[in-house]
């Protein structure tokens, strides 16, 4: 049987790191986003429930926050407790493998799901759903207890549970790649998307400016590589040849590292790399005797497989070497792509079914013949996990089939019903990010301006992580996920009256709400001592400065497009009526809080608020790594 115990353990501990960053990021932003004085108070979500009993409330909005009154907490304090408890559990799993058990991951998933339920518009980027689905699978990947069954030796069911992780990775990458071409966006079809991508992505980094100025032919080839990594390479994840999977791991990891360096996507890139660990096995980490003949054959097959892949890439993208450059162009039409897709999605589902069946049979064979422990228990466990895998796999075919009407019409109603139930828990989700490249030229940015008088002068209010001041470079903020800055990007492609949170944010600035002011660059704000009496928003078009003028004109050039939001004051009738109708005006919590709880939570937040968000994340991760390095014993030889 293929040894995957170490790979499984590495996956679980890496997922703990992702959970840790996610909980910390949520905790940092709770007062400004979800507190009673925040932009979208969580209490307003819970107050919408008309139900009386606890069970009815949980059915209406499944979250642990309903337990707050029973623990002597209000919603604000309960949010802090859930986030801190989640960070603590994730940290324990990160520093010690013995804590990586089913109870731990069930707790982590429940805590993050509870926070997700009140996240509203700030958790709609897709990555939170990917974390929830990965965390749900981790419950089945993890051992029940430390040092028992799966914790002490390889378990045949590990092959099945890690296959589910691999299938999630496959679905995420394939859907992300296909939706770009399915959208019909001219930028993706002309291979010029990356010529604009680094300029118009939600939160660029300082390296994005340099990536934007790479030669156009190189960016087109890079897009070809990205398309192949998302659409072609994922099919090789399921080949029974380890050298092919390992090659796929390194290619995909390289892509994720490049994305992480040139864009602030929170914990998403680390999460995808955690999923990539399912492609590995223990032989990569431990010295182990293996047949040199089979190893050589595997490497030869690997070369042939990727050679065939490269051949088809050259044909489909018309790759040609021309005067030291590589010319590229999509050689198939949209109608041809649609025709192939209508059939390929069904075949893809059958391909997954065959791979899962083979994996289950291999696991059963290992349980019956190769397992060194209790064979009956191993067989029953394998059958149980096989049944779970079949349920999750069948449900996951629904979002995959829904990509095209031809395959969507073939979905069994019972399978669709199972998907709907699991999707309500975000245990199976639909993905597809950045399918259309926004903006014709440059990026749209909302710039808030405040004034003491109605006729000005108007002074700009900058954010911490999104473009504003044209002379300021943007920081590398990941793995922290600044949800307000991220959502400001999408608001620029809509109108202000369609964004209730945006008007709520404007009201909080006018009333100088301290919790919200910490989410913007208030220390450099002209209104850091007193709030503006009037506020408006202007829409600008931002573009990177040319390479030749970087040292003269800063990082950005911008041009005013139009007024985005009219002038409002704190006592504006429209603004107050709009927020009151949506229960978004600041309120005082009516729930009594245990004074001991309040004192503890205030002390913790006081200690953490003095650390910048990114510094806090890396400080905690570094502390965990230091603990691991000082407590880890020399590795033992891996024996079979």
Coordinates of C-alpha atoms in Angstrom, one line a residue:
X1 CA 0.0 0.0 0.0
X2 CA 1.2 3.5 -0.8
X3 CA 2.4 5.2 2.4
X4 CA 0.6 8.5 3.0
X5 CA 0.7 8.9 6.8
X6 CA 3.3 11.7 6.8
X7 CA 1.6 13.4 3.9
X8 CA -1.7 13.3 5.7
X9 CA -0.1 14.7 8.8
X10 CA 1.6 17.5 6.9
X11 CA -1.7 18.4 5.2
X12 CA -3.5 18.6 8.5
X13 CA -0.9 20.8 10.1
X14 CA -0.7 23.1 7.1
X15 CA -4.5 23.5 7.2
X16 CA -4.1 24.5 10.8
X17 CA -1.9 27.4 9.6
X18 CA -4.5 28.5 7.1
X19 CA -7.2 28.3 9.8
X20 CA -4.9 30.3 12.2
X21 CA -4.5 33.1 9.7
X22 CA -8.2 33.1 8.8
X23 CA -9.3 33.4 12.4
X24 CA -6.7 36.1 13.2
X25 CA -7.7 38.1 10.2
X26 CA -11.4 37.8 11.2
X27 CA -10.6 38.8 14.8
X28 CA -8.7 41.9 13.8
X29 CA -11.6 43.3 11.8
X30 CA -14.5 42.3 14.1
X31 CA -15.0 45.7 15.8
X32 CA -14.9 47.7 12.6
X33 CA -16.9 45.3 10.4
X34 CA -19.2 43.2 12.6
X35 CA -19.4 45.0 16.0
X36 CA -22.5 47.0 17.1
X37 CA -20.7 50.1 15.7
X38 CA -19.3 48.3 12.7
X39 CA -20.1 48.6 9.1
X40 CA -22.4 45.5 9.0
X41 CA -23.2 44.6 12.6
X42 CA -23.6 40.9 13.2
X43 CA -26.3 41.5 15.7
X44 CA -28.6 42.9 13.0
X45 CA -28.3 39.5 11.2
X46 CA -29.3 37.7 14.3
X47 CA -32.1 40.1 15.2
X48 CA -33.8 39.3 11.9
X49 CA -34.8 36.0 13.3
X50 CA -38.5 35.9 14.5
X51 CA -38.1 32.5 16.1
X52 CA -38.4 31.9 19.8
X53 CA -36.7 28.6 20.5
X54 CA -33.0 27.9 20.2
X55 CA -33.4 25.0 17.7
X56 CA -35.6 27.2 15.4
X57 CA -32.9 29.9 15.5
X58 CA -30.2 27.5 14.7
X59 CA -32.2 26.2 11.8
X60 CA -32.8 29.7 10.5
X61 CA -29.1 30.8 10.9
X62 CA -26.8 28.0 12.0
X63 CA -24.2 29.7 14.1
X64 CA -22.8 29.2 17.6
X65 CA -23.5 32.9 18.3
X66 CA -27.0 31.9 19.4
X67 CA -25.3 30.5 22.6
X68 CA -23.9 33.9 23.6
X69 CA -26.7 34.8 26.1
X70 CA -26.4 31.4 27.8
X71 CA -22.7 32.1 28.4
X72 CA -23.1 35.7 29.7
X73 CA -22.0 37.3 26.4
X74 CA -23.3 39.7 23.9
X75 CA -22.8 39.3 20.1
X76 CA -19.7 41.4 20.1
X77 CA -17.9 39.5 22.8
X78 CA -19.1 36.1 21.4
X79 CA -17.5 37.0 18.0
X80 CA -14.2 37.6 19.9
X81 CA -14.5 34.4 21.8
X82 CA -15.2 32.3 18.7
X83 CA -12.3 33.9 16.7
X84 CA -9.8 33.6 19.6
X85 CA -10.9 30.0 20.4
X86 CA -10.5 29.1 16.7
X87 CA -7.0 30.7 16.6
X88 CA -6.0 28.9 19.7
X89 CA -7.2 25.5 18.4
X90 CA -5.5 26.1 15.1
X91 CA -2.3 27.0 16.8
X92 CA -2.3 23.9 18.9
X93 CA -2.8 21.7 15.8
X94 CA 0.0 23.7 14.1
X95 CA 2.6 23.1 16.8
X96 CA 1.8 19.5 17.6
X97 CA 0.6 16.6 15.5
X98 CA -1.1 14.9 18.4
X99 CA -3.8 17.6 18.5
X100 CA -4.7 17.1 14.8
X101 CA -7.7 14.9 15.4
X102 CA -11.3 14.7 14.4
X103 CA -12.6 16.7 17.4
X104 CA -10.1 19.5 16.7
X105 CA -11.1 19.9 13.0
X106 CA -14.8 19.5 13.8
X107 CA -14.3 22.4 16.2
X108 CA -12.4 24.5 13.8
X109 CA -15.0 24.0 11.0
X110 CA -17.9 24.8 13.4
X111 CA -16.2 27.9 14.7
X112 CA -15.4 29.3 11.2
X113 CA -18.8 28.3 9.8
X114 CA -20.4 30.3 12.7
X115 CA -18.4 33.4 11.9
X116 CA -19.0 32.9 8.1
X117 CA -22.7 33.0 8.7
X118 CA -22.6 36.6 9.9
X119 CA -19.8 37.7 7.5
X120 CA -22.4 38.9 4.9
X121 CA -20.9 40.6 1.9
X122 CA -17.3 40.5 3.3
X123 CA -17.1 36.7 2.9
X124 CA -18.3 36.4 -0.7
X125 CA -14.9 36.1 -2.4
X126 CA -15.0 32.3 -2.7
X127 CA -11.9 31.6 -0.6
X128 CA -13.8 31.4 2.6
X129 CA -16.0 28.7 1.0
X130 CA -12.9 26.9 -0.2
X131 CA -11.6 26.9 3.4
X132 CA -14.9 25.6 4.7
X133 CA -15.0 22.8 2.2
X134 CA -11.4 21.8 2.8
X135 CA -12.0 22.0 6.6
X136 CA -15.0 19.7 6.2
X137 CA -12.9 17.1 4.4
X138 CA -10.2 17.4 7.0
X139 CA -12.7 16.0 9.6
X140 CA -12.6 12.7 7.7
X141 CA -8.8 12.9 6.9
X142 CA -7.8 13.4 10.6
X143 CA -7.5 10.4 13.0
X144 CA -10.1 10.0 15.7
X145 CA -7.6 10.1 18.6
X146 CA -3.9 10.8 18.8
X147 CA -1.8 7.6 18.7
X148 CA -4.7 5.4 17.8
X149 CA -5.6 3.7 14.5
X150 CA -4.7 6.3 11.9
X151 CA -2.3 8.2 14.2
X152 CA 0.1 5.3 14.7
X153 CA 0.2 3.6 11.3
X154 CA -1.0 3.9 7.8
X155 CA -4.7 3.3 7.4
X156 CA -6.2 2.1 4.1
X157 CA -8.9 4.7 4.4
X158 CA -6.3 7.5 4.1
X159 CA -6.1 6.7 0.4
X160 CA -9.8 7.5 0.1
X161 CA -9.9 10.7 2.2
X162 CA -6.8 12.2 0.5
X163 CA -8.4 11.3 -2.8
X164 CA -11.3 13.6 -1.8
X165 CA -8.9 16.4 -1.1
X166 CA -7.3 15.8 -4.5
X167 CA -10.7 15.9 -6.1
X168 CA -11.5 19.2 -4.5
X169 CA -8.2 20.6 -5.8
X170 CA -9.1 19.3 -9.2
X171 CA -12.6 20.9 -9.2
X172 CA -11.3 24.2 -7.9
X173 CA -8.5 24.6 -10.5
X174 CA -10.6 23.2 -13.4
X175 CA -13.6 25.4 -12.7
X176 CA -11.4 28.5 -12.3
X177 CA -9.8 27.9 -15.6
X178 CA -12.9 26.9 -17.6
X179 CA -15.1 29.8 -16.4
X180 CA -12.5 32.3 -17.8
X181 CA -13.0 30.9 -21.3
X182 CA -16.7 30.3 -20.8
X183 CA -17.2 34.0 -20.0
X184 CA -16.2 34.9 -23.6
X185 CA -14.1 37.7 -22.1
X186 CA -12.0 39.1 -25.0
X187 CA -9.0 39.6 -22.7
X188 CA -8.8 35.8 -21.9
X189 CA -9.4 34.8 -25.5
X190 CA -6.8 37.2 -26.9
X191 CA -4.3 36.0 -24.3
X192 CA -3.9 39.7 -23.2
X193 CA -5.6 39.3 -19.8
X194 CA -2.3 39.4 -17.9
X195 CA -1.3 42.6 -19.6
X196 CA -4.1 44.1 -17.5
X197 CA -4.5 41.7 -14.6
X198 CA -1.6 43.0 -12.5
X199 CA -3.0 46.6 -12.8
X200 CA -6.7 45.7 -12.2
X201 CA -6.5 43.0 -9.5
X202 CA -8.3 43.7 -6.2
X203 CA -5.2 44.3 -4.1
X204 CA -1.9 44.5 -6.0
X205 CA 1.5 44.4 -4.3
X206 CA 4.6 46.4 -5.1
X207 CA 5.8 43.6 -7.4
X208 CA 2.6 43.9 -9.4
X209 CA 4.0 47.1 -11.0
X210 CA 7.1 45.2 -12.3
X211 CA 5.0 42.2 -13.5
X212 CA 2.8 44.6 -15.4
X213 CA 5.7 45.9 -17.4
X214 CA 7.0 42.5 -18.5
X215 CA 7.1 42.1 -22.3
X216 CA 3.6 41.4 -23.8
X217 CA 4.7 38.2 -25.5
X218 CA 6.0 36.9 -22.1
X219 CA 2.7 37.7 -20.4
X220 CA 0.8 35.9 -23.1
X221 CA 3.0 32.8 -22.7
X222 CA 2.4 33.1 -18.9
X223 CA -1.3 33.1 -19.5
X224 CA -0.9 30.0 -21.6
X225 CA 1.0 28.4 -18.7
X226 CA -1.8 29.4 -16.3
X227 CA -4.5 28.0 -18.5
X228 CA -2.7 24.7 -18.8
X229 CA -2.1 24.5 -15.0
X230 CA -5.8 25.1 -14.4
X231 CA -7.4 23.1 -17.2
X232 CA -4.9 20.5 -18.5
X233 CA -2.6 19.5 -15.6
X234 CA -5.3 18.7 -13.1
X235 CA -6.3 15.6 -15.1
X236 CA -2.8 14.2 -14.4
X237 CA -3.4 14.3 -10.6
X238 CA -5.2 11.0 -10.8
X239 CA -2.7 9.0 -12.9
X240 CA -1.1 6.1 -10.9
X241 CA 2.4 7.3 -11.6
X242 CA 3.9 9.2 -8.7
X243 CA 6.5 11.1 -10.8
X244 CA 3.7 12.6 -12.8
X245 CA 1.9 13.7 -9.7
X246 CA 5.1 15.1 -8.2
X247 CA 5.8 17.1 -11.3
X248 CA 2.3 18.5 -11.2
X249 CA 2.8 19.4 -7.6
X250 CA 5.9 21.5 -8.3
X251 CA 4.3 23.2 -11.4
X252 CA 1.2 24.1 -9.5
X253 CA 3.2 25.3 -6.4
X254 CA 5.3 27.5 -8.6
X255 CA 2.2 29.1 -10.1
X256 CA 0.7 29.7 -6.6
X257 CA 4.0 31.3 -5.3
X258 CA 4.0 33.7 -8.3
X259 CA 0.3 34.6 -7.6
X260 CA 1.1 35.2 -4.0
X261 CA 4.0 37.5 -4.7
X262 CA 2.1 39.6 -7.2
X263 CA -1.2 39.9 -5.5
X264 CA -2.7 40.0 -2.0
X265 CA -5.2 37.2 -1.9
X266 CA -5.2 36.5 1.8
X267 CA -4.7 32.9 2.8
X268 CA -6.0 31.5 -0.5
X269 CA -2.6 30.7 -2.0
X270 CA -1.4 28.9 1.1
X271 CA -4.7 27.0 1.1
X272 CA -4.3 25.8 -2.5
X273 CA -0.7 24.7 -1.7
X274 CA -2.1 22.8 1.3
X275 CA -4.5 21.0 -1.1
X276 CA -1.5 20.3 -3.4
X277 CA 0.0 18.2 -0.6
X278 CA -2.5 15.5 -1.5
X279 CA -0.5 14.8 -4.7
X280 CA 2.5 13.6 -2.6
X281 CA 3.3 10.4 -0.7
X282 CA 5.7 9.6 2.1
X283 CA 8.4 8.4 -0.3
X284 CA 9.2 12.0 -1.1
X285 CA 10.0 12.7 2.6
X286 CA 11.7 9.5 3.7
X287 CA 14.4 7.4 2.2
X288 CA 12.9 4.2 1.2
X289 CA 14.0 1.3 -0.9
X290 CA 12.3 1.1 -4.2
X291 CA 12.7 -0.8 -7.4
X292 CA 15.1 1.2 -9.6
X293 CA 13.5 -0.4 -12.7
X294 CA 10.0 0.8 -11.8
X295 CA 11.4 4.2 -10.8
X296 CA 13.1 4.5 -14.2
X297 CA 9.9 3.4 -16.0
X298 CA 7.9 6.0 -14.0
X299 CA 10.3 8.8 -15.0
X300 CA 10.2 7.8 -18.6
X301 CA 6.3 7.8 -18.6
X302 CA 6.4 11.2 -16.9
X303 CA 8.6 12.6 -19.7
X304 CA 6.2 11.0 -22.3
X305 CA 3.1 12.3 -20.6
X306 CA 4.3 15.9 -20.3
X307 CA 5.8 15.7 -23.8
X308 CA 2.4 14.8 -25.2
X309 CA 0.9 17.6 -23.1
X310 CA 3.4 20.1 -24.4
X311 CA 2.7 19.0 -28.0
X312 CA -1.0 19.7 -27.7
X313 CA -0.3 23.0 -26.0
X314 CA 1.8 24.1 -28.9
X315 CA -0.9 23.1 -31.3
X316 CA -3.8 24.6 -29.4
X317 CA -2.1 27.9 -28.7
X318 CA 0.0 28.2 -31.9
X319 CA 3.2 28.6 -30.0
X320 CA 6.1 29.6 -32.4
X321 CA 9.6 30.9 -31.8
X322 CA 10.1 34.2 -33.6
X323 CA 13.3 36.3 -33.2
X324 CA 13.9 35.3 -29.6
X325 CA 10.3 35.7 -28.7
X326 CA 7.4 33.2 -28.4
X327 CA 4.3 34.0 -30.4
X328 CA 1.1 32.6 -29.1
X329 CA -2.6 32.7 -30.1
X330 CA -5.6 30.5 -29.3
X331 CA -6.1 28.2 -32.3
X332 CA -9.7 27.1 -31.5
X333 CA -12.9 29.0 -31.7
X334 CA -15.5 29.7 -29.0
X335 CA -18.0 27.4 -30.7
X336 CA -15.5 24.6 -30.9
X337 CA -14.7 25.1 -27.2
X338 CA -18.3 25.1 -26.3
X339 CA -18.9 21.9 -28.3
X340 CA -16.0 20.1 -26.6
X341 CA -17.0 21.4 -23.2
X342 CA -20.6 20.1 -23.5
X343 CA -19.3 16.5 -23.8
X344 CA -16.1 16.8 -21.8
X345 CA -17.8 17.6 -18.5
X346 CA -19.7 14.4 -18.6
X347 CA -16.6 12.4 -19.4
X348 CA -14.8 14.3 -16.6
X349 CA -17.3 13.1 -14.1
X350 CA -17.0 9.5 -15.4
X351 CA -13.2 9.9 -15.2
X352 CA -13.5 10.9 -11.5
X353 CA -15.9 8.0 -10.8
X354 CA -13.4 5.5 -12.3
X355 CA -10.5 7.0 -10.3
X356 CA -12.6 6.9 -7.0
X357 CA -13.6 3.3 -7.7
X358 CA -10.0 2.3 -8.3
X359 CA -9.0 4.1 -5.1
X360 CA -11.7 2.4 -3.0
X361 CA -10.8 -1.0 -4.4
X362 CA -7.1 -0.4 -3.6
X363 CA -8.0 0.7 -0.1
X364 CA -10.2 -2.4 0.5
X365 CA -7.4 -4.7 -0.9
X366 CA -4.9 -3.1 1.5
X367 CA -7.3 -3.5 4.4
X368 CA -7.9 -7.2 3.7
X369 CA -4.4 -8.3 2.7
X370 CA -1.7 -5.7 3.6
X371 CA -2.9 -4.1 6.9
X372 CA -0.9 -5.2 9.9
X373 CA -3.5 -4.4 12.6
X374 CA -7.1 -5.5 13.0
X375 CA -8.1 -6.4 9.5
X376 CA -11.9 -6.5 10.3
X377 CA -11.8 -3.0 11.9
X378 CA -9.7 -1.7 9.0
X379 CA -12.1 -3.2 6.5
X380 CA -15.2 -1.7 8.2
X381 CA -13.5 1.7 8.5
X382 CA -12.6 1.6 4.8
X383 CA -16.2 0.8 3.8
X384 CA -17.5 3.6 6.0
X385 CA -15.1 6.2 4.4
X386 CA -15.9 4.8 1.0
X387 CA -19.6 5.5 1.5
X388 CA -18.8 9.0 2.7
X389 CA -16.6 9.5 -0.4
X390 CA -19.3 8.4 -2.7
X391 CA -21.8 10.8 -1.2
X392 CA -19.4 13.8 -1.4
X393 CA -18.2 12.9 -4.9
X394 CA -21.8 12.5 -6.3
X395 CA -22.8 15.8 -4.7
X396 CA -19.7 17.6 -6.1
X397 CA -20.6 16.6 -9.6
X398 CA -23.6 19.0 -9.6
X399 CA -21.5 22.2 -9.6
X400 CA -19.2 20.7 -12.2
X401 CA -22.1 19.6 -14.4
X402 CA -23.8 23.0 -14.0
X403 CA -21.0 24.6 -16.0
X404 CA -22.8 23.7 -19.2
X405 CA -26.5 23.3 -19.9
X406 CA -25.9 20.0 -21.8
X407 CA -24.4 18.3 -18.8
X408 CA -26.5 20.1 -16.2
X409 CA -29.7 18.6 -17.6
X410 CA -28.4 15.1 -16.9
X411 CA -28.0 15.6 -13.1
X412 CA -30.1 13.2 -11.1
X413 CA -32.7 15.0 -8.9
X414 CA -31.6 12.9 -5.8
X415 CA -28.0 13.9 -6.4
X416 CA -29.0 17.6 -6.8
X417 CA -30.9 17.3 -3.5
X418 CA -27.9 15.9 -1.7
X419 CA -25.8 18.8 -3.1
X420 CA -28.3 21.4 -1.9
X421 CA -28.1 20.0 1.6
X422 CA -24.3 19.9 1.7
X423 CA -24.0 23.3 0.0
X424 CA -26.1 24.8 2.8
X425 CA -23.3 23.8 5.1
X426 CA -20.7 25.0 2.4
X427 CA -19.3 21.5 2.4
X428 CA -19.6 21.4 -1.4
X429 CA -19.4 24.6 -3.3
X430 CA -19.4 26.2 -6.8
X431 CA -16.1 28.0 -7.8
X432 CA -15.0 30.2 -10.6
X433 CA -13.0 33.4 -9.8
X434 CA -12.2 36.4 -12.0
X435 CA -14.0 35.0 -15.0
X436 CA -14.1 38.4 -16.6
X437 CA -11.3 41.0 -16.6
X438 CA -12.9 44.3 -15.4
X439 CA -12.0 47.7 -16.8
X440 CA -11.1 48.6 -20.4
X441 CA -8.0 50.5 -19.4
X442 CA -6.7 50.9 -15.9
X443 CA -8.7 50.2 -12.7
X444 CA -11.7 52.0 -11.2
X445 CA -11.1 53.2 -7.7
X446 CA -13.4 55.0 -5.2
X447 CA -11.7 57.9 -3.4
X448 CA -13.4 59.3 -0.3
X449 CA -13.1 63.0 0.3
X450 CA -14.0 64.9 3.5
X451 CA -14.5 68.6 4.3
X452 CA -15.4 70.8 7.1
X453 CA -17.5 73.0 4.9
X454 CA -20.0 72.1 2.1
X455 CA -18.0 73.9 -0.5
X456 CA -14.6 72.4 0.5
X457 CA -11.7 72.3 0.5
X458 CA -11.9 68.6 0.0
X459 CA -9.2 66.3 1.4
X460 CA -8.7 62.6 0.6
X461 CA -9.1 59.8 3.0
X462 CA -6.8 56.9 2.2
X463 CA -7.1 53.2 3.0
X464 CA -4.4 50.9 4.4
X465 CA -4.0 48.4 1.6
X466 CA -5.8 49.5 -1.6
X467 CA -4.5 52.1 -4.2
X468 CA -5.1 55.7 -3.2
X469 CA -2.1 58.0 -3.0
X470 CA -0.4 57.7 -6.4
X471 CA 3.0 58.0 -4.8
X472 CA 2.5 55.2 -2.3
X473 CA 3.6 51.6 -3.0
X474 CA 1.3 48.9 -1.8
X475 CA 2.3 46.4 0.9
X476 CA 2.5 42.6 0.9
X477 CA -0.3 42.1 3.3
X478 CA -1.1 38.4 2.8
X479 CA -2.0 36.1 4.6
X480 CA -4.1 38.8 6.2
X481 CA -7.3 39.4 4.3
X482 CA -8.4 43.1 4.6
X483 CA -12.1 42.6 3.7
X484 CA -13.0 46.3 3.6
X485 CA -10.2 47.1 1.1
X486 CA -11.2 44.1 -1.0
X487 CA -14.8 45.0 -1.1
X488 CA -14.1 48.6 -2.1
X489 CA -12.6 47.2 -5.3
X490 CA -15.9 45.5 -6.3
X491 CA -18.0 48.5 -5.2
X492 CA -16.2 50.6 -7.9
X493 CA -18.0 48.5 -10.5
X494 CA -21.4 49.1 -9.0
X495 CA -23.4 52.1 -7.7
X496 CA -23.3 53.4 -4.2
X497 CA -27.0 52.9 -3.5
X498 CA -26.6 49.2 -4.3
X499 CA -24.0 48.8 -1.6
X500 CA -25.7 49.2 1.8
X501 CA -22.4 48.5 3.5
X502 CA -20.7 51.4 1.7
X503 CA -23.3 53.9 3.0
X504 CA -22.9 52.4 6.4
X505 CA -19.2 52.9 6.1
X506 CA -19.7 56.5 5.1
X507 CA -21.9 57.1 8.1
X508 CA -19.3 55.7 10.4
X509 CA -16.7 58.0 9.1
X510 CA -19.0 61.0 9.5
X511 CA -19.7 60.0 13.1
X512 CA -16.0 59.2 13.7
X513 CA -16.6 55.7 14.9
X514 CA -13.3 54.5 16.5
X515 CA -13.8 50.9 15.5
X516 CA -14.2 51.7 11.8
X517 CA -11.4 54.3 11.8
X518 CA -8.9 51.6 12.6
X519 CA -9.6 50.0 9.2
X520 CA -8.5 53.0 7.3
X521 CA -5.3 55.0 7.2
X522 CA -6.5 57.4 10.0
X523 CA -3.1 58.1 11.3
X524 CA -2.2 59.9 8.1
X525 CA -5.7 61.2 7.7
X526 CA -6.3 65.0 7.8
X527 CA -9.3 64.1 10.0
X528 CA -7.4 62.1 12.5
X529 CA -8.4 64.5 15.4
X530 CA -11.9 65.3 14.3
X531 CA -14.3 63.9 11.7
X532 CA -15.3 65.6 8.5
X533 CA -18.6 67.3 8.5
X534 CA -19.3 66.4 4.9
X535 CA -18.2 63.4 2.9
X536 CA -18.3 62.5 -0.8
X537 CA -16.8 59.8 -3.0
X538 CA -15.2 60.3 -6.4
X539 CA -14.5 57.6 -9.1
X540 CA -11.0 57.7 -10.6
X541 CA -9.3 55.6 -13.2
X542 CA -5.9 54.5 -12.1
X543 CA -3.1 53.3 -14.3
X544 CA 0.4 52.2 -13.6
X545 CA 3.1 54.8 -14.5
X546 CA 5.2 53.8 -17.6
X547 CA 8.5 52.1 -16.9
X548 CA 10.5 55.1 -18.1
X549 CA 8.7 57.5 -15.8
X550 CA 8.6 55.5 -12.6
X551 CA 11.2 57.6 -10.8
X552 CA 9.5 60.9 -11.7
X553 CA 5.7 60.3 -11.4
X554 CA 5.3 57.7 -8.6
X555 CA 3.6 54.4 -9.0
X556 CA 0.2 55.4 -10.4
X557 CA -1.3 58.0 -12.7
X558 CA -5.0 58.7 -12.3
X559 CA -7.8 60.6 -14.0
X560 CA -11.2 61.7 -12.5
X561 CA -14.1 59.8 -14.1
X562 CA -17.2 61.0 -12.3
X563 CA -18.8 61.6 -9.0
X564 CA -19.5 58.2 -7.3
X565 CA -21.4 59.3 -4.2
X566 CA -23.0 62.7 -3.5
X567 CA -22.2 64.8 -0.6
X568 CA -23.6 63.5 2.7
X569 CA -23.4 64.8 6.3
X570 CA -24.1 62.8 9.5
X571 CA -27.6 64.2 9.8
X572 CA -28.5 63.6 6.1
X573 CA -32.1 62.4 6.0
X574 CA -31.6 60.1 3.1
X575 CA -28.5 58.5 4.6
X576 CA -30.2 57.9 8.0
X577 CA -33.5 56.6 6.5
X578 CA -31.6 54.3 4.2
X579 CA -29.5 52.7 7.0
X580 CA -32.5 52.6 9.4
X581 CA -34.6 50.7 6.9
X582 CA -31.8 48.1 6.8
X583 CA -31.1 48.0 10.5
X584 CA -27.6 49.4 10.0
X585 CA -27.5 52.3 12.4
X586 CA -25.2 52.0 15.4
X587 CA -26.9 50.5 18.4
X588 CA -26.0 49.7 22.0
X589 CA -26.1 46.1 22.9
X590 CA -28.9 45.2 25.2
X591 CA -27.3 41.9 26.4
X592 CA -25.5 42.0 29.7
X593 CA -22.0 40.7 29.6
X594 CA -20.2 39.0 32.4
X595 CA -17.7 41.5 33.8
X596 CA -15.0 38.8 33.9
X597 CA -15.5 38.0 30.3
X598 CA -15.5 41.6 29.3
X599 CA -12.3 42.4 31.2
X600 CA -10.4 39.4 29.7
X601 CA -11.5 40.2 26.1
X602 CA -10.7 43.9 26.4
X603 CA -7.2 43.1 27.7
X604 CA -6.5 40.7 24.8
X605 CA -7.7 43.1 22.2
X606 CA -5.7 45.9 23.8
X607 CA -2.5 43.8 23.5
X608 CA -3.2 42.8 19.9
X609 CA -4.3 46.2 18.6
X610 CA -0.8 47.6 18.9
X611 CA 0.5 45.1 16.3
X612 CA 0.0 45.8 12.6
X613 CA -2.2 43.1 11.1
X614 CA 0.5 41.5 8.9
X615 CA 3.1 41.7 11.7
X616 CA 0.6 39.9 14.0
X617 CA 0.1 37.1 11.6
X618 CA 3.8 36.5 11.0
X619 CA 4.6 36.9 14.7
X620 CA 2.2 34.1 15.6
X621 CA 3.4 31.8 12.8
X622 CA 7.0 32.5 13.6
X623 CA 6.4 31.6 17.3
X624 CA 4.7 28.4 16.2
X625 CA 7.7 27.5 14.0
X626 CA 10.1 28.3 16.8
X627 CA 8.2 26.0 19.1
X628 CA 8.2 23.2 16.6
X629 CA 12.0 23.5 16.0
X630 CA 12.8 23.5 19.7
X631 CA 10.5 20.6 20.5
X632 CA 11.0 18.3 17.5
X633 CA 13.1 15.2 18.1
X634 CA 15.4 13.9 15.3
X635 CA 13.3 12.1 12.7
X636 CA 13.4 8.3 12.9
X637 CA 14.0 6.2 9.9
X638 CA 10.8 5.3 8.1
X639 CA 10.3 1.6 8.1
X640 CA 7.9 -0.6 6.2

